[in-house]
Amino acid sequence: MQLCSFSLSDQATKRYGIVQSTGVIDLTSRLGAECPDLKTLLQRGGISDLRAFDDQPVDHPFSAIRFLPVIENPGKVFCVGMNYADKRQEFAATLDAPTLFVRFADSLAAHEQPLLKPATTSEFDYEGELAVIIGSAAYQVKAQDALQHVAGYSCFMDATVRDMQFTWFTAGKNWQQTGGFGPWMTTADEIPNPQQLSIKTWLNQREVQNDTTASMVHPVAKIIEYISAFSPLSPGDVIITGSPGGVGKKRTPPLFMFPGDEIEVEIEKIGRLRHRIA
């Protein structure tokens, strides 16, 4: 099952629903105030109840909706750096433990919403990544139990201001509307092993990243174990699991994003996330 957050093109009300091939089954109109958004649904443990709606007709075609970030108001967004073998080699990373930083919720952008290149940078780089959405409380969990706490998976474009990242890592990752998140979430029951997914990135239809999540140095379960050892994870929290090699900073010549460019991330069993740069 795939779930998305959205609004109707002619309304401001935020909604969520089940993604079908032709559009979305509106869950907001069915569940009402009891579960006003996807994060609340996760907090109530309600995903298993949604199968009852899965065969209902589509309420809104894709042409009638605007996507929102899958989880618009996550309590925590942890990001893992240097987590693919090729990327570690490109950046000469030597630290064994996962490299962590945070993103703030107001840096997130929805599918087909523009990513905003800061005027002060000429090094706006791309990083296609797998996003993990937490579905149940997890504190000091072991790796063998960690995936039980995952609600689902999504695509993420971790657009990065490289020239600021190297002076202050968090600043390079938290400019407004630079973290693409979507288009939807595939529920965890459809991805029993998150380490068997192809992940690709295209810049202006040119393939610039191509790997599989099997290349992660720290797999999803180990990342959850590591983070939950010190920080309790709650439903709706998000973990961004790192980017494969091929980023623009380490190319010869360097390859960065500029207004008018199109960046896309596709992950097997999830879908394709798309943004224009503005």
PDB file of C-alpha atoms in Angstrom:
ATOM      1  CA  MET A   1       0.000   0.000   0.000  1.00  0.00           C
ATOM      2  CA  GLN A   2       1.161   3.536  -0.752  1.00  0.00           C
ATOM      3  CA  LEU A   3       0.060   6.545   1.291  1.00  0.00           C
ATOM      4  CA  CYS A   4       0.479  10.232   0.523  1.00  0.00           C
ATOM      5  CA  SER A   5      -0.254  13.622   2.046  1.00  0.00           C
ATOM      6  CA  PHE A   6      -1.876  16.191  -0.234  1.00  0.00           C
ATOM      7  CA  SER A   7      -4.237  19.097  -0.639  1.00  0.00           C
ATOM      8  CA  LEU A   8      -6.768  19.711  -3.375  1.00  0.00           C
ATOM      9  CA  SER A   9      -5.669  22.212  -5.990  1.00  0.00           C
ATOM     10  CA  ASP A  10      -8.539  24.575  -5.125  1.00  0.00           C
ATOM     11  CA  GLN A  11      -8.480  24.134  -1.330  1.00  0.00           C
ATOM     12  CA  ALA A  12      -6.045  24.742   1.522  1.00  0.00           C
ATOM     13  CA  THR A  13      -7.210  21.814   3.676  1.00  0.00           C
ATOM     14  CA  LYS A  14      -4.465  19.247   4.199  1.00  0.00           C
ATOM     15  CA  ARG A  15      -5.441  15.663   3.500  1.00  0.00           C
ATOM     16  CA  TYR A  16      -3.956  12.185   3.122  1.00  0.00           C
ATOM     17  CA  GLY A  17      -4.947   9.050   1.301  1.00  0.00           C
ATOM     18  CA  ILE A  18      -4.200   5.764  -0.419  1.00  0.00           C
ATOM     19  CA  VAL A  19      -2.388   6.059  -3.740  1.00  0.00           C
ATOM     20  CA  GLN A  20      -3.833   4.117  -6.671  1.00  0.00           C
ATOM     21  CA  SER A  21      -2.769   4.065 -10.323  1.00  0.00           C
ATOM     22  CA  THR A  22      -5.213   6.827 -11.324  1.00  0.00           C
ATOM     23  CA  GLY A  23      -5.365   8.970  -8.198  1.00  0.00           C
ATOM     24  CA  VAL A  24      -5.979   8.995  -4.467  1.00  0.00           C
ATOM     25  CA  ILE A  25      -8.589   7.484  -2.141  1.00  0.00           C
ATOM     26  CA  ASP A  26      -9.248  10.275   0.364  1.00  0.00           C
ATOM     27  CA  LEU A  27      -8.838   9.025   3.942  1.00  0.00           C
ATOM     28  CA  THR A  28      -9.360  12.436   5.520  1.00  0.00           C
ATOM     29  CA  SER A  29     -13.001  12.457   4.441  1.00  0.00           C
ATOM     30  CA  ARG A  30     -13.458   8.928   5.781  1.00  0.00           C
ATOM     31  CA  LEU A  31     -11.599   9.109   9.091  1.00  0.00           C
ATOM     32  CA  GLY A  32     -12.288  12.769   9.852  1.00  0.00           C
ATOM     33  CA  ALA A  33     -11.059  14.655  12.899  1.00  0.00           C
ATOM     34  CA  GLU A  34     -10.032  11.457  14.650  1.00  0.00           C
ATOM     35  CA  CYS A  35      -7.033  11.148  12.312  1.00  0.00           C
ATOM     36  CA  PRO A  36      -6.516  14.508  10.592  1.00  0.00           C
ATOM     37  CA  ASP A  37      -3.120  13.664   9.084  1.00  0.00           C
ATOM     38  CA  LEU A  38      -0.812  10.773   8.327  1.00  0.00           C
ATOM     39  CA  LYS A  39       1.351  11.367  11.387  1.00  0.00           C
ATOM     40  CA  THR A  40      -1.694  11.061  13.669  1.00  0.00           C
ATOM     41  CA  LEU A  41      -2.702   7.866  11.888  1.00  0.00           C
ATOM     42  CA  LEU A  42       0.744   6.412  12.653  1.00  0.00           C
ATOM     43  CA  GLN A  43       0.512   7.529  16.272  1.00  0.00           C
ATOM     44  CA  ARG A  44      -2.788   5.656  16.561  1.00  0.00           C
ATOM     45  CA  GLY A  45      -1.355   2.540  14.926  1.00  0.00           C
ATOM     46  CA  GLY A  46      -3.973   2.753  12.220  1.00  0.00           C
ATOM     47  CA  ILE A  47      -2.199   1.508   9.084  1.00  0.00           C
ATOM     48  CA  SER A  48      -3.484  -2.048   9.459  1.00  0.00           C
ATOM     49  CA  ASP A  49      -7.066  -0.748   9.372  1.00  0.00           C
ATOM     50  CA  LEU A  50      -6.655   0.885   5.967  1.00  0.00           C
ATOM     51  CA  ARG A  51      -7.055  -2.316   3.960  1.00  0.00           C
ATOM     52  CA  ALA A  52     -10.798  -1.860   4.402  1.00  0.00           C
ATOM     53  CA  PHE A  53     -10.594   1.181   2.097  1.00  0.00           C
ATOM     54  CA  ASP A  54      -8.107  -0.198  -0.429  1.00  0.00           C
ATOM     55  CA  ASP A  55     -10.704  -1.386  -2.953  1.00  0.00           C
ATOM     56  CA  GLN A  56     -12.807   1.781  -2.914  1.00  0.00           C
ATOM     57  CA  PRO A  57     -12.944   4.077  -5.951  1.00  0.00           C
ATOM     58  CA  VAL A  58     -10.494   6.924  -6.352  1.00  0.00           C
ATOM     59  CA  ASP A  59     -11.807  10.250  -5.025  1.00  0.00           C
ATOM     60  CA  HIS A  60      -9.294  12.588  -6.668  1.00  0.00           C
ATOM     61  CA  PRO A  61      -7.272  12.170  -9.874  1.00  0.00           C
ATOM     62  CA  PHE A  62      -3.633  13.216  -9.624  1.00  0.00           C
ATOM     63  CA  SER A  63      -4.427  16.283 -11.733  1.00  0.00           C
ATOM     64  CA  ALA A  64      -6.684  17.592  -8.934  1.00  0.00           C
ATOM     65  CA  ILE A  65      -4.176  17.400  -6.070  1.00  0.00           C
ATOM     66  CA  ARG A  66      -1.005  19.049  -4.812  1.00  0.00           C
ATOM     67  CA  PHE A  67       1.341  16.722  -2.990  1.00  0.00           C
ATOM     68  CA  LEU A  68       2.621  17.599   0.479  1.00  0.00           C
ATOM     69  CA  PRO A  69       5.726  16.138   2.153  1.00  0.00           C
ATOM     70  CA  VAL A  70       4.818  12.578   3.148  1.00  0.00           C
ATOM     71  CA  ILE A  71       5.037  13.536   6.824  1.00  0.00           C
ATOM     72  CA  GLU A  72       4.669  17.303   6.904  1.00  0.00           C
ATOM     73  CA  ASN A  73       5.375  17.790  10.609  1.00  0.00           C
ATOM     74  CA  PRO A  74       7.882  15.139  11.747  1.00  0.00           C
ATOM     75  CA  GLY A  75       9.107  15.513  15.303  1.00  0.00           C
ATOM     76  CA  LYS A  76      12.635  14.483  14.321  1.00  0.00           C
ATOM     77  CA  VAL A  77      14.441  14.149  11.006  1.00  0.00           C
ATOM     78  CA  PHE A  78      17.770  12.355  11.373  1.00  0.00           C
ATOM     79  CA  CYS A  79      20.099  12.135   8.375  1.00  0.00           C
ATOM     80  CA  VAL A  80      22.980   9.720   7.891  1.00  0.00           C
ATOM     81  CA  GLY A  81      26.042  10.829   5.947  1.00  0.00           C
ATOM     82  CA  MET A  82      28.748   8.808   4.208  1.00  0.00           C
ATOM     83  CA  ASN A  83      26.675   5.626   4.281  1.00  0.00           C
ATOM     84  CA  TYR A  84      27.445   4.125   0.860  1.00  0.00           C
ATOM     85  CA  ALA A  85      30.787   2.578  -0.015  1.00  0.00           C
ATOM     86  CA  ASP A  86      31.364   4.721  -3.139  1.00  0.00           C
ATOM     87  CA  LYS A  87      30.400   7.934  -1.344  1.00  0.00           C
ATOM     88  CA  ARG A  88      32.788   7.179   1.519  1.00  0.00           C
ATOM     89  CA  GLN A  89      35.570   6.661  -1.002  1.00  0.00           C
ATOM     90  CA  GLU A  90      34.758   9.928  -2.808  1.00  0.00           C
ATOM     91  CA  PHE A  91      34.954  11.904   0.441  1.00  0.00           C
ATOM     92  CA  ALA A  92      37.741   9.812   2.045  1.00  0.00           C
ATOM     93  CA  ALA A  93      35.508   9.090   5.052  1.00  0.00           C
ATOM     94  CA  THR A  94      37.174   7.092   7.831  1.00  0.00           C
ATOM     95  CA  LEU A  95      34.762   7.274  10.789  1.00  0.00           C
ATOM     96  CA  ASP A  96      33.291   3.846  11.577  1.00  0.00           C
ATOM     97  CA  ALA A  97      30.197   5.065  13.445  1.00  0.00           C
ATOM     98  CA  PRO A  98      27.301   6.530  11.418  1.00  0.00           C
ATOM     99  CA  THR A  99      27.726  10.215  10.612  1.00  0.00           C
ATOM    100  CA  LEU A 100      24.549  11.961  11.804  1.00  0.00           C
ATOM    101  CA  PHE A 101      23.049  15.398  11.289  1.00  0.00           C
ATOM    102  CA  VAL A 102      19.517  16.761  11.496  1.00  0.00           C
ATOM    103  CA  ARG A 103      17.080  18.450   9.172  1.00  0.00           C
ATOM    104  CA  PHE A 104      14.269  20.687  10.325  1.00  0.00           C
ATOM    105  CA  ALA A 105      10.696  20.192   9.161  1.00  0.00           C
ATOM    106  CA  ASP A 106      10.541  23.588   7.454  1.00  0.00           C
ATOM    107  CA  SER A 107      13.345  22.535   5.087  1.00  0.00           C
ATOM    108  CA  LEU A 108      11.119  19.850   3.514  1.00  0.00           C
ATOM    109  CA  ALA A 109       9.528  20.122   0.069  1.00  0.00           C
ATOM    110  CA  ALA A 110       6.801  18.048  -1.553  1.00  0.00           C
ATOM    111  CA  HIS A 111       6.906  16.089  -4.807  1.00  0.00           C
ATOM    112  CA  GLU A 112       6.855  18.505  -7.783  1.00  0.00           C
ATOM    113  CA  GLN A 113       7.307  21.500  -5.484  1.00  0.00           C
ATOM    114  CA  PRO A 114      10.375  23.579  -6.459  1.00  0.00           C
ATOM    115  CA  LEU A 115      13.611  23.178  -4.537  1.00  0.00           C
ATOM    116  CA  LEU A 116      14.967  26.617  -3.744  1.00  0.00           C
ATOM    117  CA  LYS A 117      18.613  27.195  -4.614  1.00  0.00           C
ATOM    118  CA  PRO A 118      20.044  29.796  -2.210  1.00  0.00           C
ATOM    119  CA  ALA A 119      21.260  32.845  -4.098  1.00  0.00           C
ATOM    120  CA  THR A 120      24.492  32.816  -2.110  1.00  0.00           C
ATOM    121  CA  THR A 121      25.718  29.432  -3.384  1.00  0.00           C
ATOM    122  CA  SER A 122      27.072  28.136  -6.673  1.00  0.00           C
ATOM    123  CA  GLU A 123      27.432  24.608  -5.227  1.00  0.00           C
ATOM    124  CA  PHE A 124      23.859  23.326  -4.875  1.00  0.00           C
ATOM    125  CA  ASP A 125      24.377  19.568  -4.969  1.00  0.00           C
ATOM    126  CA  TYR A 126      22.093  16.535  -5.285  1.00  0.00           C
ATOM    127  CA  GLU A 127      21.882  13.446  -3.056  1.00  0.00           C
ATOM    128  CA  GLY A 128      19.190  10.842  -3.736  1.00  0.00           C
ATOM    129  CA  GLU A 129      18.325   8.868  -0.605  1.00  0.00           C
ATOM    130  CA  LEU A 130      15.969   6.341   0.996  1.00  0.00           C
ATOM    131  CA  ALA A 131      13.741   7.794   3.723  1.00  0.00           C
ATOM    132  CA  VAL A 132      12.514   5.626   6.601  1.00  0.00           C
ATOM    133  CA  ILE A 133       9.276   6.614   8.375  1.00  0.00           C
ATOM    134  CA  ILE A 134       8.948   5.389  11.951  1.00  0.00           C
ATOM    135  CA  GLY A 135       5.598   3.789  12.794  1.00  0.00           C
ATOM    136  CA  SER A 136       5.865   2.942  16.492  1.00  0.00           C
ATOM    137  CA  ALA A 137       7.856   4.151  19.484  1.00  0.00           C
ATOM    138  CA  ALA A 138      11.443   2.870  19.461  1.00  0.00           C
ATOM    139  CA  TYR A 139      13.928   3.413  22.279  1.00  0.00           C
ATOM    140  CA  GLN A 140      17.081   1.374  22.748  1.00  0.00           C
ATOM    141  CA  VAL A 141      15.900  -1.280  20.326  1.00  0.00           C
ATOM    142  CA  LYS A 142      18.212  -3.915  18.904  1.00  0.00           C
ATOM    143  CA  ALA A 143      18.837  -4.261  15.189  1.00  0.00           C
ATOM    144  CA  GLN A 144      17.028  -7.588  14.992  1.00  0.00           C
ATOM    145  CA  ASP A 145      13.831  -5.900  16.205  1.00  0.00           C
ATOM    146  CA  ALA A 146      14.286  -2.503  14.573  1.00  0.00           C
ATOM    147  CA  LEU A 147      12.322  -3.008  11.355  1.00  0.00           C
ATOM    148  CA  GLN A 148       9.204  -3.814  13.389  1.00  0.00           C
ATOM    149  CA  HIS A 149       9.106  -0.093  14.213  1.00  0.00           C
ATOM    150  CA  VAL A 150       9.093   1.065  10.572  1.00  0.00           C
ATOM    151  CA  ALA A 151       5.831   2.246   8.999  1.00  0.00           C
ATOM    152  CA  GLY A 152       7.200   2.639   5.498  1.00  0.00           C
ATOM    153  CA  TYR A 153       9.737   4.035   3.069  1.00  0.00           C
ATOM    154  CA  SER A 154       9.918   6.994   0.712  1.00  0.00           C
ATOM    155  CA  CYS A 155      12.276   8.854  -1.623  1.00  0.00           C
ATOM    156  CA  PHE A 156      14.300  11.854  -0.491  1.00  0.00           C
ATOM    157  CA  MET A 157      16.336  14.478  -2.340  1.00  0.00           C
ATOM    158  CA  ASP A 158      18.833  15.834   0.165  1.00  0.00           C
ATOM    159  CA  ALA A 159      19.792  18.975  -1.756  1.00  0.00           C
ATOM    160  CA  THR A 160      22.948  20.366  -0.188  1.00  0.00           C
ATOM    161  CA  VAL A 161      24.698  23.736  -0.100  1.00  0.00           C
ATOM    162  CA  ARG A 162      28.211  22.312  -0.335  1.00  0.00           C
ATOM    163  CA  ASP A 163      30.188  25.503   0.258  1.00  0.00           C
ATOM    164  CA  MET A 164      28.375  26.011   3.566  1.00  0.00           C
ATOM    165  CA  GLN A 165      28.283  22.329   4.529  1.00  0.00           C
ATOM    166  CA  PHE A 166      32.047  22.211   4.889  1.00  0.00           C
ATOM    167  CA  THR A 167      32.101  25.079   7.388  1.00  0.00           C
ATOM    168  CA  TRP A 168      28.985  24.021   9.311  1.00  0.00           C
ATOM    169  CA  PHE A 169      27.377  20.723   8.289  1.00  0.00           C
ATOM    170  CA  THR A 170      23.853  21.419   9.535  1.00  0.00           C
ATOM    171  CA  ALA A 171      23.704  24.817   7.827  1.00  0.00           C
ATOM    172  CA  GLY A 172      24.434  23.252   4.457  1.00  0.00           C
ATOM    173  CA  LYS A 173      21.416  20.971   4.841  1.00  0.00           C
ATOM    174  CA  ASN A 174      18.681  23.201   6.253  1.00  0.00           C
ATOM    175  CA  TRP A 175      17.922  25.959   3.810  1.00  0.00           C
ATOM    176  CA  GLN A 176      14.205  26.445   3.270  1.00  0.00           C
ATOM    177  CA  GLN A 177      12.583  24.030   0.814  1.00  0.00           C
ATOM    178  CA  THR A 178      15.707  22.022  -0.018  1.00  0.00           C
ATOM    179  CA  GLY A 179      14.725  18.548   1.232  1.00  0.00           C
ATOM    180  CA  GLY A 180      12.474  16.816  -1.278  1.00  0.00           C
ATOM    181  CA  PHE A 181      10.298  14.163   0.400  1.00  0.00           C
ATOM    182  CA  GLY A 182       7.860  11.957  -1.493  1.00  0.00           C
ATOM    183  CA  PRO A 183       5.948  11.408  -3.601  1.00  0.00           C
ATOM    184  CA  TRP A 184       4.429   8.911  -1.176  1.00  0.00           C
ATOM    185  CA  MET A 185       5.250   6.232   1.374  1.00  0.00           C
ATOM    186  CA  THR A 186       5.257   2.520   0.563  1.00  0.00           C
ATOM    187  CA  THR A 187       4.209   0.609   3.665  1.00  0.00           C
ATOM    188  CA  ALA A 188       6.774  -1.657   5.266  1.00  0.00           C
ATOM    189  CA  ASP A 189       4.835  -4.858   4.594  1.00  0.00           C
ATOM    190  CA  GLU A 190       5.596  -4.374   0.891  1.00  0.00           C
ATOM    191  CA  ILE A 191       9.331  -3.881   1.531  1.00  0.00           C
ATOM    192  CA  PRO A 192      10.327  -6.634   3.968  1.00  0.00           C
ATOM    193  CA  ASN A 193      14.029  -6.070   3.230  1.00  0.00           C
ATOM    194  CA  PRO A 194      15.022  -2.415   2.688  1.00  0.00           C
ATOM    195  CA  GLN A 195      18.545  -3.511   1.697  1.00  0.00           C
ATOM    196  CA  GLN A 196      17.412  -4.860  -1.679  1.00  0.00           C
ATOM    197  CA  LEU A 197      16.245  -1.708  -3.465  1.00  0.00           C
ATOM    198  CA  SER A 198      17.718  -0.008  -6.518  1.00  0.00           C
ATOM    199  CA  ILE A 199      18.184   3.763  -6.141  1.00  0.00           C
ATOM    200  CA  LYS A 200      18.828   6.156  -9.026  1.00  0.00           C
ATOM    201  CA  THR A 201      19.082   9.912  -9.502  1.00  0.00           C
ATOM    202  CA  TRP A 202      18.741  11.914 -12.717  1.00  0.00           C
ATOM    203  CA  LEU A 203      19.695  15.547 -13.329  1.00  0.00           C
ATOM    204  CA  ASN A 204      18.032  16.868 -16.490  1.00  0.00           C
ATOM    205  CA  GLN A 205      17.381  13.264 -17.617  1.00  0.00           C
ATOM    206  CA  ARG A 206      21.084  12.399 -17.191  1.00  0.00           C
ATOM    207  CA  GLU A 207      21.645   9.502 -14.803  1.00  0.00           C
ATOM    208  CA  VAL A 208      24.035  10.720 -12.099  1.00  0.00           C
ATOM    209  CA  GLN A 209      23.582   8.117  -9.346  1.00  0.00           C
ATOM    210  CA  ASN A 210      22.894   4.385  -9.659  1.00  0.00           C
ATOM    211  CA  ASP A 211      23.324   1.944  -6.790  1.00  0.00           C
ATOM    212  CA  THR A 212      21.383  -0.367  -4.507  1.00  0.00           C
ATOM    213  CA  THR A 213      20.656  -0.077  -0.817  1.00  0.00           C
ATOM    214  CA  ALA A 214      22.725  -3.242  -0.367  1.00  0.00           C
ATOM    215  CA  SER A 215      25.726  -0.890  -0.621  1.00  0.00           C
ATOM    216  CA  MET A 216      24.838   0.851   2.648  1.00  0.00           C
ATOM    217  CA  VAL A 217      27.670   0.621   5.168  1.00  0.00           C
ATOM    218  CA  HIS A 218      25.140   0.841   8.006  1.00  0.00           C
ATOM    219  CA  PRO A 219      21.857  -0.893   7.053  1.00  0.00           C
ATOM    220  CA  VAL A 220      18.502   0.516   8.106  1.00  0.00           C
ATOM    221  CA  ALA A 221      18.116  -1.782  11.122  1.00  0.00           C
ATOM    222  CA  LYS A 222      21.553  -0.845  12.462  1.00  0.00           C
ATOM    223  CA  ILE A 223      20.843   2.857  11.971  1.00  0.00           C
ATOM    224  CA  ILE A 224      17.644   2.578  14.003  1.00  0.00           C
ATOM    225  CA  GLU A 225      19.522   0.700  16.718  1.00  0.00           C
ATOM    226  CA  TYR A 226      22.239   3.379  16.787  1.00  0.00           C
ATOM    227  CA  ILE A 227      19.897   6.383  16.906  1.00  0.00           C
ATOM    228  CA  SER A 228      17.393   4.866  19.325  1.00  0.00           C
ATOM    229  CA  ALA A 229      20.205   4.105  21.766  1.00  0.00           C
ATOM    230  CA  PHE A 230      20.288   7.805  22.692  1.00  0.00           C
ATOM    231  CA  SER A 231      17.156   9.389  21.186  1.00  0.00           C
ATOM    232  CA  PRO A 232      13.647   7.919  21.503  1.00  0.00           C
ATOM    233  CA  LEU A 233      11.976   7.642  18.110  1.00  0.00           C
ATOM    234  CA  SER A 234       8.253   8.322  17.727  1.00  0.00           C
ATOM    235  CA  PRO A 235       5.660   7.627  15.033  1.00  0.00           C
ATOM    236  CA  GLY A 236       6.163  10.071  12.188  1.00  0.00           C
ATOM    237  CA  ASP A 237       9.872  10.586  12.814  1.00  0.00           C
ATOM    238  CA  VAL A 238      11.996  10.263   9.685  1.00  0.00           C
ATOM    239  CA  ILE A 239      15.465   8.857   9.064  1.00  0.00           C
ATOM    240  CA  ILE A 240      17.274   9.735   5.820  1.00  0.00           C
ATOM    241  CA  THR A 241      19.748   6.942   5.190  1.00  0.00           C
ATOM    242  CA  GLY A 242      22.500   8.446   3.034  1.00  0.00           C
ATOM    243  CA  SER A 243      23.382   8.917  -0.605  1.00  0.00           C
ATOM    244  CA  PRO A 244      25.230   6.733  -3.105  1.00  0.00           C
ATOM    245  CA  GLY A 245      28.326   8.015  -4.859  1.00  0.00           C
ATOM    246  CA  GLY A 246      28.213  10.211  -7.934  1.00  0.00           C
ATOM    247  CA  VAL A 247      27.416  13.537  -6.259  1.00  0.00           C
ATOM    248  CA  GLY A 248      28.244  16.674  -8.199  1.00  0.00           C
ATOM    249  CA  LYS A 249      30.926  17.980  -5.849  1.00  0.00           C
ATOM    250  CA  LYS A 250      33.239  15.062  -6.600  1.00  0.00           C
ATOM    251  CA  ARG A 251      32.824  15.019 -10.380  1.00  0.00           C
ATOM    252  CA  THR A 252      35.349  16.391 -12.856  1.00  0.00           C
ATOM    253  CA  PRO A 253      34.262  18.995 -13.685  1.00  0.00           C
ATOM    254  CA  PRO A 254      31.854  19.510 -10.758  1.00  0.00           C
ATOM    255  CA  LEU A 255      28.143  19.245 -11.554  1.00  0.00           C
ATOM    256  CA  PHE A 256      25.679  21.355  -9.570  1.00  0.00           C
ATOM    257  CA  MET A 257      22.001  22.313  -9.779  1.00  0.00           C
ATOM    258  CA  PHE A 258      20.759  25.692 -11.012  1.00  0.00           C
ATOM    259  CA  PRO A 259      17.344  27.306 -11.539  1.00  0.00           C
ATOM    260  CA  GLY A 260      15.433  25.563 -14.311  1.00  0.00           C
ATOM    261  CA  ASP A 261      17.110  22.193 -13.774  1.00  0.00           C
ATOM    262  CA  GLU A 262      15.070  19.066 -13.057  1.00  0.00           C
ATOM    263  CA  ILE A 263      16.195  16.541 -10.427  1.00  0.00           C
ATOM    264  CA  GLU A 264      14.584  13.111  -9.953  1.00  0.00           C
ATOM    265  CA  VAL A 265      15.082  10.230  -7.514  1.00  0.00           C
ATOM    266  CA  GLU A 266      13.634   6.781  -8.130  1.00  0.00           C
ATOM    267  CA  ILE A 267      13.683   3.916  -5.642  1.00  0.00           C
ATOM    268  CA  GLU A 268      12.477   0.424  -6.442  1.00  0.00           C
ATOM    269  CA  LYS A 269       9.041  -0.457  -4.994  1.00  0.00           C
ATOM    270  CA  ILE A 270       8.440   3.196  -4.049  1.00  0.00           C
ATOM    271  CA  GLY A 271       8.311   5.536  -7.036  1.00  0.00           C
ATOM    272  CA  ARG A 272       9.932   8.605  -8.566  1.00  0.00           C
ATOM    273  CA  LEU A 273      10.322  11.943  -6.788  1.00  0.00           C
ATOM    274  CA  ARG A 274      10.621  14.982  -9.062  1.00  0.00           C
ATOM    275  CA  HIS A 275      11.566  18.636  -8.521  1.00  0.00           C
ATOM    276  CA  ARG A 276      12.442  21.710 -10.518  1.00  0.00           C
ATOM    277  CA  ILE A 277      15.140  23.972  -9.152  1.00  0.00           C
ATOM    278  CA  ALA A 278      14.095  27.583  -8.539  1.00  0.00           C
TER     279      ALA A 278
END
